[in-house]
Amino acid sequence: MQIQLNFVTIAGEGCKHVVAVLLDLLDKKEKLPEEPVPAAVLEEPYLSPDEIKAQALEDRKKRARTEQFTLTPGDMLKGDHLLTTPRGKQYQVTLHDPVAGIGHCSCPDFLSSGLGTCKHLVFLHNHVAKQKGFKKQLTRERFPYVDIFWDARAARPRLFHEQSFTGDDPLAEMLAEIFTEDGQYRLPGLADFMPYLERLQSYKRVRIQESVMGKLANRLLDIELAAAADSPLPNSVDYLKVSPYPYQEEGIRFGLYKRAVLIGDEMGLGKTMQAIGLGVLKKEIFGFTKVLVVTLASLKDQWQREIERFTDEKAEVIAGSAAQRKRQYSEDDSLFKITNYEAVLRDVTIIARFKPDLIILDEAQRIKNFETKTAEAVKSLPRQHALVLTGTPLENKLEDIYSISQFLDPELLSPLWKFAADHFLLSRHKKGKILGYRNLEKLHNKLRPLVIRRRKEEVLDDLPEQLVNDYYLDLHETQAEIHAGYSRSLLPLINKKFLTPMDLRKIQVLLLKMRQVCDSTYLIDRETNISPKLDELATILGELVIENNRKVVIFSEWTTMTFLIGKHLSKVGIPFVELSGRVPVKKRQVLIDEFSTNPECKVFLSTDAGGTGLNLQAADCVINFELPWNPAKLNQRIGRVNRIGQKSKCVNVINLITKSSIEMRIMAGIQLKGELFSGVFDGGVDEVMFDRKKREEMVNQLREMLGQELEEPVAEP
């Protein structure tokens, strides 16, 4: 099922910052057309499309005046010139009519803006116009070749020349078949140009610009892909170790024969598996050998595990020094390379040399501002195919659509000014404020071929009873130092031959502190609040609750942590109820009823102590801020949501786990014997008395569970 865009038609005040970025609006007085604007137009509350276009033109003129370019002039005024930007980029600027400033440029802006000009062309025109006697020089010049270039305004090839043809010149006859007398393209489609290509290229006086060749190649490829789209999908067992659900197979089929696609399934529906399946199949069908996954730093290891779990392919996580990262890109032969957004900016040159065949952008909606240097670096990366994964509905953030489309297909919604003119009602009196949206069906139709989105309720019949997502996060360096200190203190206790009740108490406290610091440093010092988990939770709630309107239950063992989570919920305006052992039994049902019956109450925040016997079927997602020692307690948490009366057939479970910590040991599934250790981990250690056999058993299991956490540090020589 393809995406259904139910756009909100009136935008709020909060969108003004995005519009400022989108349009790069300068002072209105500088950008309005020179001719007076009719009074009737000024009475309109929003800018007209023509005014927005005029602003875009004026912006390029201003940049041509203020930016410093280095010109390497051609042999004549008419013809080709080389322009170098302050950053060292070079573009070929071609003048057909130096007096009027008409021509074309090889820069991306000229090819996409639809304005028929760019700052480079304006700069060159201004430069030529300042030369004395240039008009007289033009009388002695004739444009040197037959120029077939890309007309961005018409989105078709165009012809310009000043050649003198004899009546029976075969070149003249061929050009007349393709172009009108004024140079406009007359063939039905771009692919119809192909039969003429070889003959045109045989003439030395004909130059077909690279822009035309690139457009033609892409069009022919799209035709070929469309023809192959009806091919049967290979059996999933041939490329995946785990069979995808039917809707996931549909997503793989949707994206396989497309150069660009966005999978926008709701969180928890397995976008990662679909992306991995596409990567493997594109290797099989297109011969791709380089798939680059760009994700969040906290998800890199998870991607590697999923790839190696679902396929026989290897995945390399890019990390280490610059030299190590360079070697990973150039020497490692894994199909999948996995990096994070921040690293792309650092490694953009290395990745450009690597030349990935397919780039997968995971969690693309988490880039706060797609106009940042990181986002620009991501969009600049070479690729043959592109895949974007996002769980945020595009219809909720119209301003994000343009940004994401720039990575998928830069031409789809370009130019920027036209996207704004077509779809935004911009205030005439308050710069950058959106009064509303328009032409949304037109936008929907443009996006339809690239976007597939399924909501959870649409695919319930395909889903299992429970979907689990583990989010692996790095400890902050301060957390890591504290955690290591507790681990070192634990070592001599574990190595003791005899454990006293006081030793057991110390072990209990140290293990507790190691777990608490993984949540937040506030649980340790009551002053600082360093918590990557809390940052990650904020993002998850933004997607689940704010964007997708779902109800969520969050568990933490400690009331101090639920207090911190509650502060965040209040800050962002998410209504919630909080339950702990401190809440009287008689009042607990009131909280449950509020969560279950009030559609505005989105989060039930609870500790384990306060939640025995709860029925929370109104939610369909459980977030474990940390994993409990006892797997039975974990099942009890999930069971409070996933029980008889649950309207959803599938419950999402999200576990937040810090890497290189005691939590990884718990997650590894090395479970302690509950009866033996209940006192150590659940309290009451003052009364625990072990005989020698039980004491050794406990020590051995602790050693096995903690593993490297208990290794002696190696002294430096």
mmCIF file of C-alpha atoms in Angstrom, residues 497-499 689-701:
data_model
loop_
_atom_site.group_PDB
_atom_site.id
_atom_site.type_symbol
_atom_site.label_atom_id
_atom_site.label_comp_id
_atom_site.label_asym_id
_atom_site.label_seq_id
_atom_site.Cartn_x
_atom_site.Cartn_y
_atom_site.Cartn_z
ATOM 1 C CA LYS A 497 37.632 -16.926 49.322
ATOM 2 C CA PHE A 498 34.996 -16.172 51.953
ATOM 3 C CA LEU A 499 32.095 -13.745 51.512
ATOM 4 C CA MET A 689 24.003 -17.100 54.552
ATOM 5 C CA PHE A 690 25.680 -19.316 51.926
ATOM 6 C CA ASP A 691 27.509 -22.525 52.421
ATOM 7 C CA ARG A 692 30.788 -22.915 50.560
ATOM 8 C CA LYS A 693 29.255 -24.677 47.550
ATOM 9 C CA LYS A 694 26.595 -22.024 47.000
ATOM 10 C CA ARG A 695 29.101 -19.232 47.514
ATOM 11 C CA GLU A 696 31.403 -20.669 44.842
ATOM 12 C CA GLU A 697 28.450 -21.110 42.519
ATOM 13 C CA MET A 698 27.462 -17.489 42.936
ATOM 14 C CA VAL A 699 31.013 -16.237 42.379
ATOM 15 C CA ASN A 700 31.444 -18.349 39.261
ATOM 16 C CA GLN A 701 28.182 -17.130 37.780
#
